[in-house]
């Protein structure tokens, strides 16, 4: 297996993801947790040093354990990883006069197995740079294998020791052939085989859960979404009926959703499930609340209360399981720099583990959404369930700008059902990352039959995305939009106008609140 030493880059997990895609198993460990004893036990076949926000010049900035360079194994340093490797092996690094961010073209200046398949000497390759420092003297034994206009050491190699450094990020999609470069490193240089699969991930995840949980009991909050469902089924395979699921129906879910969840888990999987139907409590807590953050916090807080009551009734547990995915933790893994700005308070059961004295189990923490879906298939979850669009924890409340009422939630549920039905009929559901309707707190004048109407505007949203972090609006054809609008206005009382949202993310977010 391969070891990724993490220096806190926002994209470190993408390295793992690219490796998994080419069948390589790896683990990511923060630089300050990797010491000689750890390395001995882990026995990596190769090491990748990630990028990071620090500058090699700063006082006490992170270093790789020197032992990494003495084990006779291949090492690839990316960005900060390249710089610290150079600094540690006798080269030097200085602040660059020209900082390079974003797109750049490297020119290959020497043959190397790292660039096999890209093109030979003189070939120009598009890459993505993000760095303020640059290497200005390379350690003995190294030579440049690629340059850019501003970086004479955009990529360097010591072929005899199998040490490589790149100043760009091969792991991001903006380096179109970065995956090939990583694959060259693992398959050609480190002679790894690439026979790891999601089935193997499942077995490892089950083993890890058993090791962590021992003979303890686990409670898992089921939201009805793909993530928590996959986490629950995985846990059930690992520890059987020592798992209890708690499902809270907030009354803010989509049409028919609560019933589907209960049926799938109780009937199909036979997993112990406590279901709490709390529509009234949630709606009354939300009465008159129109600020988006207050709404999110109100729902989050009440959710925790309800969850706690039900978890206690179910007899409590030693562990709380959550379907946290990598993009959810991305902010908390960067150790340098101040806290990130809160765009939206995400809804989860944060705070609960301390209150109830439970430890956390998060078996999906390393995965991206599409990988969770693949794991779900591996676990035998029905395709229609695994392929469902994401749905936010605060539910329809954040799709009703302004104060939420039962009447509005019902109107939205009805319109949303028609919209999704038409998307399915048109065969577009799987091409879209997420589609939903938003009920606007705006009334406009219309005419139906011979009468004047004065009803709500409904906005339709549909986006494509890889991981929810960026998104593009979906280019429906006009006939489709017209058909949906007509059906909604005819069938849903309370809506007399339909508009389509053509904002991408950024600058918009996917949800409206
Ligand atoms: P935004 O609106 O921030 O959403 O572009 C990105 C993705 O996250 C979902 N989302 C949430 N999911 N709890 C969740 O579990 C939340 O509080 C929450 N808010 C947004 C959103 O639906 C989209 O898929």
Coordinates of C-alpha atoms and ligand atoms in Angstrom, one line a residue:
X1 CA 0.0 0.0 0.0
X2 CA 0.9 3.6 -0.6
X3 CA 1.3 6.2 2.1
X4 CA 0.2 9.8 1.5
X5 CA 1.7 12.2 4.0
X6 CA -0.6 15.2 4.3
X7 CA 0.6 18.7 4.7
X8 CA -2.9 20.1 4.7
X9 CA -3.7 20.9 1.1
X10 CA -7.4 21.3 0.3
X11 CA -7.0 18.7 -2.4
X12 CA -5.0 16.0 -0.7
X13 CA -8.0 13.6 -0.8
X14 CA -8.0 13.9 -4.5
X15 CA -4.7 12.2 -4.6
X16 CA -6.3 9.2 -2.8
X17 CA -9.2 9.4 -5.1
X18 CA -7.1 9.3 -8.3
X19 CA -5.1 6.4 -6.8
X20 CA -8.3 4.5 -6.0
X21 CA -9.4 5.0 -9.6
X22 CA -6.4 3.3 -10.8
X23 CA -6.8 0.5 -8.3
X24 CA -4.2 1.5 -5.8
X25 CA -4.9 1.3 -2.1
X26 CA -3.5 4.2 0.0
X27 CA -3.9 5.8 3.3
X28 CA -3.6 9.5 4.1
X29 CA -1.9 10.4 7.4
X30 CA -1.0 13.9 8.6
X31 CA 2.7 14.8 8.7
X32 CA 2.8 15.2 12.4
X33 CA 1.4 11.6 13.0
X34 CA 4.0 9.9 10.9
X35 CA 7.2 9.0 12.8
X36 CA 9.8 6.2 12.3
X37 CA 7.9 3.6 14.3
X38 CA 4.8 4.4 12.2
X39 CA 6.7 4.0 9.0
X40 CA 8.2 0.7 10.1
X41 CA 4.8 -0.7 10.9
X42 CA 3.0 0.7 7.8
X43 CA 5.8 -0.4 5.5
X44 CA 4.7 1.7 2.5
X45 CA 5.7 0.6 -1.1
X46 CA 5.8 4.2 -2.0
X47 CA 5.2 7.6 -0.5
X48 CA 3.5 10.8 -1.8
X49 CA 4.1 14.1 0.0
X50 CA 1.0 16.3 -0.5
X51 CA 0.8 20.0 -1.1
X52 CA 0.0 22.3 1.8
X53 CA -0.6 25.9 2.6
X54 CA 2.6 26.5 4.6
X55 CA 5.8 28.1 3.2
X56 CA 9.0 26.1 3.6
X57 CA 10.5 29.4 4.9
X58 CA 8.2 29.8 7.8
X59 CA 9.4 29.0 11.3
X60 CA 8.8 25.4 12.3
X61 CA 6.9 24.6 9.2
X62 CA 6.1 20.9 8.5
X63 CA 8.7 18.4 7.3
X64 CA 8.5 14.8 6.2
X65 CA 10.3 12.4 8.5
X66 CA 13.8 12.1 7.2
X67 CA 13.4 8.3 7.3
X68 CA 11.0 8.5 4.3
X69 CA 14.1 9.2 2.2
X70 CA 16.1 6.4 3.6
X71 CA 13.8 3.5 3.0
X72 CA 14.7 2.8 -0.6
X73 CA 11.2 3.4 -1.8
X74 CA 9.9 5.8 -4.4
X75 CA 8.8 9.2 -3.2
X76 CA 6.7 11.8 -5.1
X77 CA 6.5 15.3 -3.7
X78 CA 3.7 17.5 -4.9
X79 CA 3.9 21.3 -4.6
X80 CA 4.8 21.8 -0.9
X81 CA 5.8 18.2 -0.9
X82 CA 8.4 18.9 -3.6
X83 CA 9.7 21.9 -1.8
X84 CA 10.1 20.3 1.6
X85 CA 11.8 17.3 -0.1
X86 CA 14.3 19.7 -1.8
X87 CA 14.9 21.6 1.4
X88 CA 15.4 18.3 3.4
X89 CA 17.8 16.8 0.8
X90 CA 20.1 19.7 0.5
X91 CA 18.5 21.9 -2.2
X92 CA 16.9 25.3 -1.5
X93 CA 13.6 27.0 -1.9
X94 CA 12.8 30.7 -2.2
X95 CA 9.7 32.9 -2.4
X96 CA 9.0 33.2 -6.2
X97 CA 8.9 36.6 -7.7
X98 CA 6.3 35.5 -10.1
X99 CA 3.7 33.5 -8.2
X100 CA 2.0 31.0 -10.4
X101 CA -1.6 30.2 -9.8
X102 CA -4.0 28.3 -12.1
X103 CA -3.3 27.1 -15.6
X104 CA 0.3 26.7 -16.8
X105 CA 2.1 24.8 -19.5
X106 CA 5.1 22.7 -18.7
X107 CA 7.7 21.7 -21.2
X108 CA 9.3 18.3 -20.9
X109 CA 13.1 18.6 -20.9
X110 CA 14.2 15.1 -20.1
X111 CA 12.8 11.6 -20.6
X112 CA 11.4 10.1 -17.4
X113 CA 9.1 7.2 -16.6
X114 CA 7.0 9.8 -14.7
X115 CA 5.9 11.3 -18.0
X116 CA 5.7 8.1 -20.0
X117 CA 2.9 8.4 -22.5
X118 CA 2.6 12.2 -22.4
X119 CA 5.1 13.0 -25.2
X120 CA 8.8 13.2 -25.3
X121 CA 11.3 16.0 -24.8
X122 CA 9.9 19.3 -26.1
X123 CA 6.3 18.3 -25.5
X124 CA 4.1 20.9 -23.8
X125 CA 1.5 19.7 -21.2
X126 CA -1.3 21.7 -19.5
X127 CA -1.1 21.6 -15.7
X128 CA -2.6 23.4 -12.7
X129 CA -0.2 25.3 -10.5
X130 CA -0.8 26.8 -7.1
X131 CA 2.2 28.0 -5.3
X132 CA 4.0 31.1 -4.0
X133 CA 7.5 29.5 -3.4
X134 CA 9.7 27.9 -5.8
X135 CA 12.7 25.6 -5.8
X136 CA 15.8 27.5 -6.8
X137 CA 18.5 24.8 -6.2
X138 CA 17.8 21.1 -6.5
X139 CA 19.6 18.6 -4.3
X140 CA 22.4 16.5 -5.6
X141 CA 21.4 13.6 -7.8
X142 CA 18.3 15.5 -9.2
X143 CA 17.8 17.0 -12.6
X144 CA 14.9 18.9 -14.1
X145 CA 12.5 16.9 -16.2
X146 CA 10.0 19.7 -16.9
X147 CA 10.1 23.5 -16.8
X148 CA 7.7 26.4 -17.1
X149 CA 8.5 30.0 -18.0
X150 CA 8.7 30.9 -14.4
X151 CA 9.8 27.7 -12.8
X152 CA 13.1 26.0 -14.0
X153 CA 12.2 23.1 -11.7
X154 CA 8.5 22.5 -12.4
X155 CA 9.3 18.8 -12.2
X156 CA 12.5 17.1 -11.1
X157 CA 13.7 13.6 -10.7
X158 CA 16.4 11.5 -9.2
X159 CA 15.9 8.4 -11.2
X160 CA 18.4 6.3 -9.3
X161 CA 16.7 6.9 -6.0
X162 CA 13.3 7.1 -7.6
X163 CA 12.5 10.5 -6.0
X164 CA 10.3 12.8 -8.0
X165 CA 9.0 16.3 -7.4
X166 CA 6.3 18.3 -9.2
X167 CA 5.4 21.9 -8.5
X168 CA 2.0 21.5 -10.1
X169 CA -1.0 19.4 -8.9
X170 CA -1.4 16.2 -10.9
X171 CA -4.4 15.2 -8.7
X172 CA -6.9 17.9 -9.8
X173 CA -9.0 17.6 -13.0
X174 CA -7.5 20.9 -14.2
X175 CA -4.3 18.9 -14.9
X176 CA -6.0 16.8 -17.7
X177 CA -3.4 14.1 -17.8
X178 CA -2.5 14.2 -14.1
X179 CA -4.1 10.9 -13.4
X180 CA -1.7 9.3 -15.9
X181 CA 1.3 10.9 -14.2
X182 CA 0.2 9.5 -10.8
X183 CA -0.4 6.2 -12.5
X184 CA 3.1 6.2 -13.9
X185 CA 4.4 6.8 -10.4
X186 CA 2.5 4.0 -8.8
X187 CA 2.5 1.4 -11.6
X188 CA 5.7 2.0 -13.5
X189 CA 8.0 3.5 -10.9
X190 CA 6.7 1.8 -7.7
X191 CA 5.7 -1.4 -9.5
X192 CA 2.3 -1.5 -7.8
X193 CA -0.3 -3.6 -9.4
X194 CA -3.6 -1.7 -9.3
X195 CA -5.8 -4.6 -8.2
X196 CA -7.7 -2.8 -5.4
X197 CA -11.5 -2.5 -5.8
X198 CA -14.5 -1.1 -4.0
X199 CA -15.2 -4.7 -2.9
X200 CA -11.9 -4.5 -1.1
X201 CA -12.8 -1.2 0.4
X202 CA -15.9 -2.7 1.8
X203 CA -14.0 -5.5 3.5
X204 CA -11.5 -3.1 4.9
X205 CA -14.2 -0.7 6.1
X206 CA -16.0 -3.6 7.8
X207 CA -12.8 -4.7 9.5
X208 CA -12.1 -1.2 10.7
X209 CA -15.6 -0.8 12.1
X210 CA -15.3 -4.0 14.0
X211 CA -11.9 -3.0 15.3
X212 CA -13.2 0.4 16.4
X213 CA -16.5 -0.6 17.9
X214 CA -15.4 -3.8 19.5
X215 CA -18.6 -5.2 21.2
X216 CA -20.1 -1.8 21.6
X217 CA -23.5 -0.5 20.4
X218 CA -23.9 2.0 17.6
X219 CA -26.7 4.4 16.8
X220 CA -27.0 5.7 13.3
X221 CA -29.0 8.7 12.2
X222 CA -30.8 7.9 8.9
X223 CA -31.7 10.9 6.9
X224 CA -33.1 9.0 3.9
X225 CA -30.2 10.1 1.8
X226 CA -27.7 7.9 0.1
X227 CA -24.8 8.6 2.5
X228 CA -26.4 7.7 5.8
X229 CA -28.2 4.7 4.2
X230 CA -24.9 3.3 2.8
X231 CA -23.3 3.9 6.2
X232 CA -26.1 2.1 7.9
X233 CA -26.0 -1.0 5.7
X234 CA -22.2 -1.1 6.0
X235 CA -22.5 -1.0 9.8
X236 CA -25.1 -3.6 9.8
X237 CA -22.9 -5.9 7.8
X238 CA -20.1 -5.2 10.3
X239 CA -21.9 -5.5 13.6
X240 CA -25.4 -6.8 12.9
X241 CA -28.1 -5.9 15.4
X242 CA -25.8 -4.0 17.7
X243 CA -26.7 -1.2 15.3
X244 CA -29.9 0.8 15.8
X245 CA -31.0 3.4 13.2
X246 CA -33.0 6.4 14.2
X247 CA -35.0 8.2 11.5
X248 CA -36.5 11.6 12.2
X249 CA -39.3 12.7 9.9
X250 CA -39.1 16.5 10.1
X251 CA -42.1 16.9 7.9
X252 CA -39.7 18.7 5.5
X253 CA -39.0 15.7 3.3
X254 CA -40.0 15.0 -0.2
X255 CA -43.2 13.3 -1.2
X256 CA -43.3 9.7 0.0
X257 CA -39.8 9.8 1.3
X258 CA -40.3 9.0 4.9
X259 CA -42.4 5.9 4.1
X260 CA -39.7 4.7 1.6
X261 CA -37.0 4.9 4.1
X262 CA -38.8 3.1 6.8
X263 CA -39.9 0.4 4.4
X264 CA -36.4 -0.1 3.0
X265 CA -34.7 -0.5 6.3
X266 CA -37.4 -2.2 8.3
X267 CA -38.8 -4.6 5.7
X268 CA -36.0 -5.1 3.3
X269 CA -32.9 -5.0 5.5
X270 CA -34.5 -5.9 8.7
X271 CA -32.3 -3.3 10.5
X272 CA -33.7 -2.2 13.9
X273 CA -35.2 1.2 13.3
X274 CA -36.8 3.8 15.5
X275 CA -38.9 6.3 13.5
X276 CA -40.0 9.6 15.0
X277 CA -42.7 11.6 13.2
X278 CA -42.2 15.2 14.3
X279 CA -43.7 17.4 11.6
X280 CA -45.6 19.5 14.0
X281 CA -42.7 20.2 16.3
X282 CA -40.5 21.2 13.4
X283 CA -43.0 23.5 11.8
X284 CA -43.9 25.2 15.1
X285 CA -40.2 25.8 15.8
X286 CA -39.8 27.3 12.4
X287 CA -42.9 29.6 12.7
X288 CA -42.0 33.1 11.6
X289 CA -38.3 32.2 11.1
X290 CA -37.2 33.6 7.8
X291 CA -33.4 34.2 8.1
X292 CA -31.7 31.3 6.3
X293 CA -29.0 30.7 9.0
X294 CA -31.5 30.9 11.8
X295 CA -33.6 28.4 10.0
X296 CA -30.7 26.0 9.6
X297 CA -29.8 26.4 13.2
X298 CA -33.3 26.0 14.5
X299 CA -33.7 22.8 12.5
X300 CA -30.3 21.5 13.5
X301 CA -30.9 22.1 17.2
X302 CA -34.3 20.6 17.3
X303 CA -33.1 17.6 15.3
X304 CA -30.5 17.0 17.9
X305 CA -33.1 17.1 20.7
X306 CA -35.4 14.7 18.9
X307 CA -32.6 12.5 17.9
X308 CA -31.3 12.4 21.5
X309 CA -34.8 11.5 22.9
X310 CA -35.1 8.7 20.5
X311 CA -31.6 7.4 20.9
X312 CA -32.2 7.3 24.7
X313 CA -35.4 5.4 24.2
X314 CA -33.6 3.0 22.0
X315 CA -31.3 2.3 25.0
X316 CA -28.4 4.6 24.1
X317 CA -25.1 3.5 22.6
X318 CA -21.4 3.8 22.8
X319 CA -21.0 5.1 19.3
X320 CA -22.8 7.5 17.0
X321 CA -22.4 6.7 13.3
X322 CA -22.5 9.4 10.6
X323 CA -22.4 9.3 6.9
X324 CA -19.9 12.1 6.7
X325 CA -18.2 12.3 3.3
X326 CA -14.9 13.8 2.4
X327 CA -16.3 17.1 1.0
X328 CA -18.0 17.6 4.4
X329 CA -14.7 17.4 6.2
X330 CA -12.6 19.3 3.8
X331 CA -12.6 22.5 5.8
X332 CA -11.6 20.9 9.0
X333 CA -8.5 19.1 7.6
X334 CA -6.5 22.2 6.7
X335 CA -4.3 23.0 9.6
X336 CA -2.9 26.3 8.6
X337 CA -4.6 29.6 8.1
X338 CA -7.6 30.8 9.9
X339 CA -11.0 29.1 10.0
X340 CA -12.9 29.2 6.7
X341 CA -15.8 31.4 6.3
X342 CA -19.1 29.8 7.0
X343 CA -21.2 30.0 3.9
X344 CA -23.9 27.8 5.3
X345 CA -24.2 26.0 8.6
X346 CA -24.4 22.4 7.5
X347 CA -26.9 20.3 9.2
X348 CA -25.6 17.3 11.1
X349 CA -25.7 15.8 14.5
X350 CA -22.7 17.8 15.7
X351 CA -22.5 18.3 19.4
X352 CA -24.5 15.2 20.1
X353 CA -21.6 12.8 20.7
X354 CA -20.3 14.9 23.6
X355 CA -23.7 15.4 25.1
X356 CA -24.5 11.8 25.0
X357 CA -21.0 10.7 25.7
X358 CA -20.7 8.8 22.5
X359 CA -17.8 8.3 20.2
X360 CA -18.1 8.9 16.4
X361 CA -17.9 6.3 13.7
X362 CA -17.6 7.7 10.2
X363 CA -16.9 4.9 7.8
X364 CA -17.3 7.1 4.6
X365 CA -15.1 9.9 5.7
X366 CA -12.6 9.3 2.9
X367 CA -15.0 8.9 0.0
X368 CA -16.6 11.2 -2.5
X369 CA -20.3 11.0 -3.5
X370 CA -19.9 8.8 -6.6
X371 CA -17.7 6.4 -4.6
X372 CA -20.3 6.1 -1.9
X373 CA -22.8 5.2 -4.6
X374 CA -20.4 2.5 -5.9
X375 CA -20.0 1.2 -2.3
X376 CA -23.8 1.2 -2.0
X377 CA -24.1 -1.0 -5.1
X378 CA -21.4 -3.2 -3.7
X379 CA -23.6 -3.6 -0.6
X380 CA -26.6 -4.5 -2.7
X381 CA -28.6 -1.3 -2.2
X382 CA -31.2 -0.9 -5.0
X383 CA -30.0 1.1 -8.0
X384 CA -32.9 3.5 -7.7
X385 CA -32.0 4.3 -4.2
X386 CA -28.3 4.6 -4.7
X387 CA -28.7 6.9 -7.7
X388 CA -31.0 9.3 -5.8
X389 CA -30.1 13.0 -6.0
X390 CA -28.6 14.5 -2.8
X391 CA -31.1 16.1 -0.4
X392 CA -30.0 18.6 2.3
X393 CA -30.5 17.8 6.0
X394 CA -32.7 20.9 6.6
X395 CA -34.9 19.6 3.8
X396 CA -37.6 21.7 2.1
X397 CA -37.3 24.4 4.7
X398 CA -34.3 25.9 2.8
X399 CA -36.2 25.7 -0.5
X400 CA -38.9 27.9 0.9
X401 CA -37.3 31.4 1.3
X402 CA -39.1 33.3 4.0
X403 CA -41.1 31.8 6.8
X404 CA -42.1 28.1 6.3
X405 CA -45.6 26.9 6.7
X406 CA -47.3 23.5 6.3
X407 CA -49.3 24.9 3.4
X408 CA -46.1 26.1 1.6
X409 CA -44.3 22.8 2.3
X410 CA -47.3 20.9 0.8
X411 CA -47.3 23.1 -2.4
X412 CA -43.6 22.6 -2.8
X413 CA -43.8 18.9 -2.3
X414 CA -46.4 18.6 -4.9
X415 CA -44.6 20.7 -7.5
X416 CA -41.3 19.0 -6.8
X417 CA -42.9 15.6 -7.4
X418 CA -44.2 16.6 -10.8
X419 CA -40.8 18.2 -11.8
X420 CA -38.9 15.0 -10.8
X421 CA -41.4 12.8 -12.5
X422 CA -41.0 14.7 -15.7
X423 CA -37.2 14.5 -15.4
X424 CA -37.4 10.8 -15.0
X425 CA -39.9 10.4 -17.9
X426 CA -37.5 12.4 -20.1
X427 CA -34.7 10.0 -19.1
X428 CA -32.6 12.8 -17.7
X429 CA -32.6 11.9 -14.0
X430 CA -29.1 10.3 -14.0
X431 CA -27.6 13.0 -16.1
X432 CA -28.4 15.6 -13.4
X433 CA -26.6 15.9 -10.1
X434 CA -29.5 17.4 -8.3
X435 CA -32.9 18.9 -9.4
X436 CA -35.5 20.5 -7.2
X437 CA -38.1 23.2 -7.0
X438 CA -38.0 26.3 -4.8
X439 CA -41.2 28.1 -3.7
X440 CA -40.6 31.8 -3.7
X441 CA -42.1 34.2 -1.2
X442 CA -43.3 36.3 -4.1
X443 CA -46.8 36.4 -5.6
X444 CA -47.5 37.6 -9.1
X445 CA -50.6 38.2 -11.2
X446 CA -51.8 35.7 -13.7
X447 CA -54.9 34.8 -15.6
X448 CA -56.5 31.4 -15.6
X449 CA -59.6 30.8 -17.5
X450 CA -61.1 34.3 -17.3
X451 CA -60.1 34.9 -13.8
X452 CA -57.3 36.8 -12.3
X453 CA -54.9 34.9 -10.1
X454 CA -52.4 36.1 -7.6
X455 CA -50.2 33.2 -6.6
X456 CA -46.7 32.1 -5.8
X457 CA -43.7 31.9 -8.2
X458 CA -42.0 28.6 -8.3
X459 CA -38.3 28.3 -9.4
X460 CA -36.9 25.2 -10.9
X461 CA -33.3 24.3 -10.3
X462 CA -31.2 21.5 -11.9
X463 CA -27.4 21.3 -11.9
X464 CA -24.6 19.0 -13.0
X465 CA -21.7 18.5 -10.7
X466 CA -19.0 16.1 -9.8
X467 CA -18.9 16.6 -6.1
X468 CA -21.3 19.4 -5.2
X469 CA -18.4 21.8 -4.7
X470 CA -18.9 23.5 -8.1
X471 CA -21.9 23.1 -10.4
X472 CA -23.3 24.2 -13.7
X473 CA -27.0 24.7 -14.5
X474 CA -28.5 21.9 -16.6
X475 CA -29.4 23.0 -20.2
X476 CA -32.9 21.6 -20.5
X477 CA -34.6 22.2 -23.9
X478 CA -37.4 24.6 -24.0
X479 CA -40.1 22.1 -24.8
X480 CA -39.2 20.2 -21.6
X481 CA -39.3 23.4 -19.4
X482 CA -42.6 24.4 -21.0
X483 CA -44.1 21.0 -20.4
X484 CA -43.1 21.0 -16.7
X485 CA -44.3 24.6 -16.2
X486 CA -47.7 23.8 -17.7
X487 CA -48.2 20.7 -15.6
X488 CA -47.2 22.5 -12.4
X489 CA -49.5 25.5 -13.0
X490 CA -52.4 23.3 -14.0
X491 CA -52.0 20.7 -11.2
X492 CA -50.6 22.6 -8.2
X493 CA -52.9 25.0 -6.5
X494 CA -51.0 28.1 -5.3
X495 CA -48.5 28.4 -8.1
X496 CA -49.2 30.5 -11.2
X497 CA -45.7 31.2 -12.6
X498 CA -42.6 29.0 -13.1
X499 CA -39.1 30.2 -13.7
X500 CA -35.8 28.4 -14.4
X501 CA -32.6 29.2 -12.4
X502 CA -29.6 29.5 -14.7
X503 CA -27.0 30.3 -12.1
X504 CA -23.8 28.2 -11.7
X505 CA -21.9 27.6 -8.5
X506 CA -19.9 29.7 -7.9
X507 CA -21.2 32.4 -7.8
X508 CA -24.5 30.8 -6.7
X509 CA -24.8 27.9 -4.4
X510 CA -26.9 24.8 -5.3
X511 CA -29.5 25.4 -2.7
X512 CA -31.1 28.8 -2.4
X513 CA -30.5 29.2 1.3
Ligands
LIG1 P1 -24.8 24.3 -1.6 O1 -26.1 24.8 -1.5 O2 -23.9 24.7 -0.5 O3 -24.9 22.7 -1.5 O4 -24.1 24.6 -2.9 C1 -24.0 21.7 -1.9 C2 -24.6 20.4 -1.7 O5 -24.8 20.2 -0.3 C3 -26.2 20.0 0.0 N1 -26.5 20.6 1.2 C4 -26.6 20.0 2.4 N2 -26.5 18.7 2.7 N3 -26.9 19.2 5.0 C5 -26.7 18.4 4.0 O6 -26.6 17.2 4.3 C6 -27.1 20.6 4.7 O7 -27.3 21.4 5.6 C7 -26.9 21.0 3.4 N4 -26.9 22.2 2.8 C8 -26.7 21.9 1.4 C9 -26.9 20.6 -1.2 O8 -28.2 20.0 -1.4 C10 -25.9 20.2 -2.3 O9 -26.0 18.9 -2.8

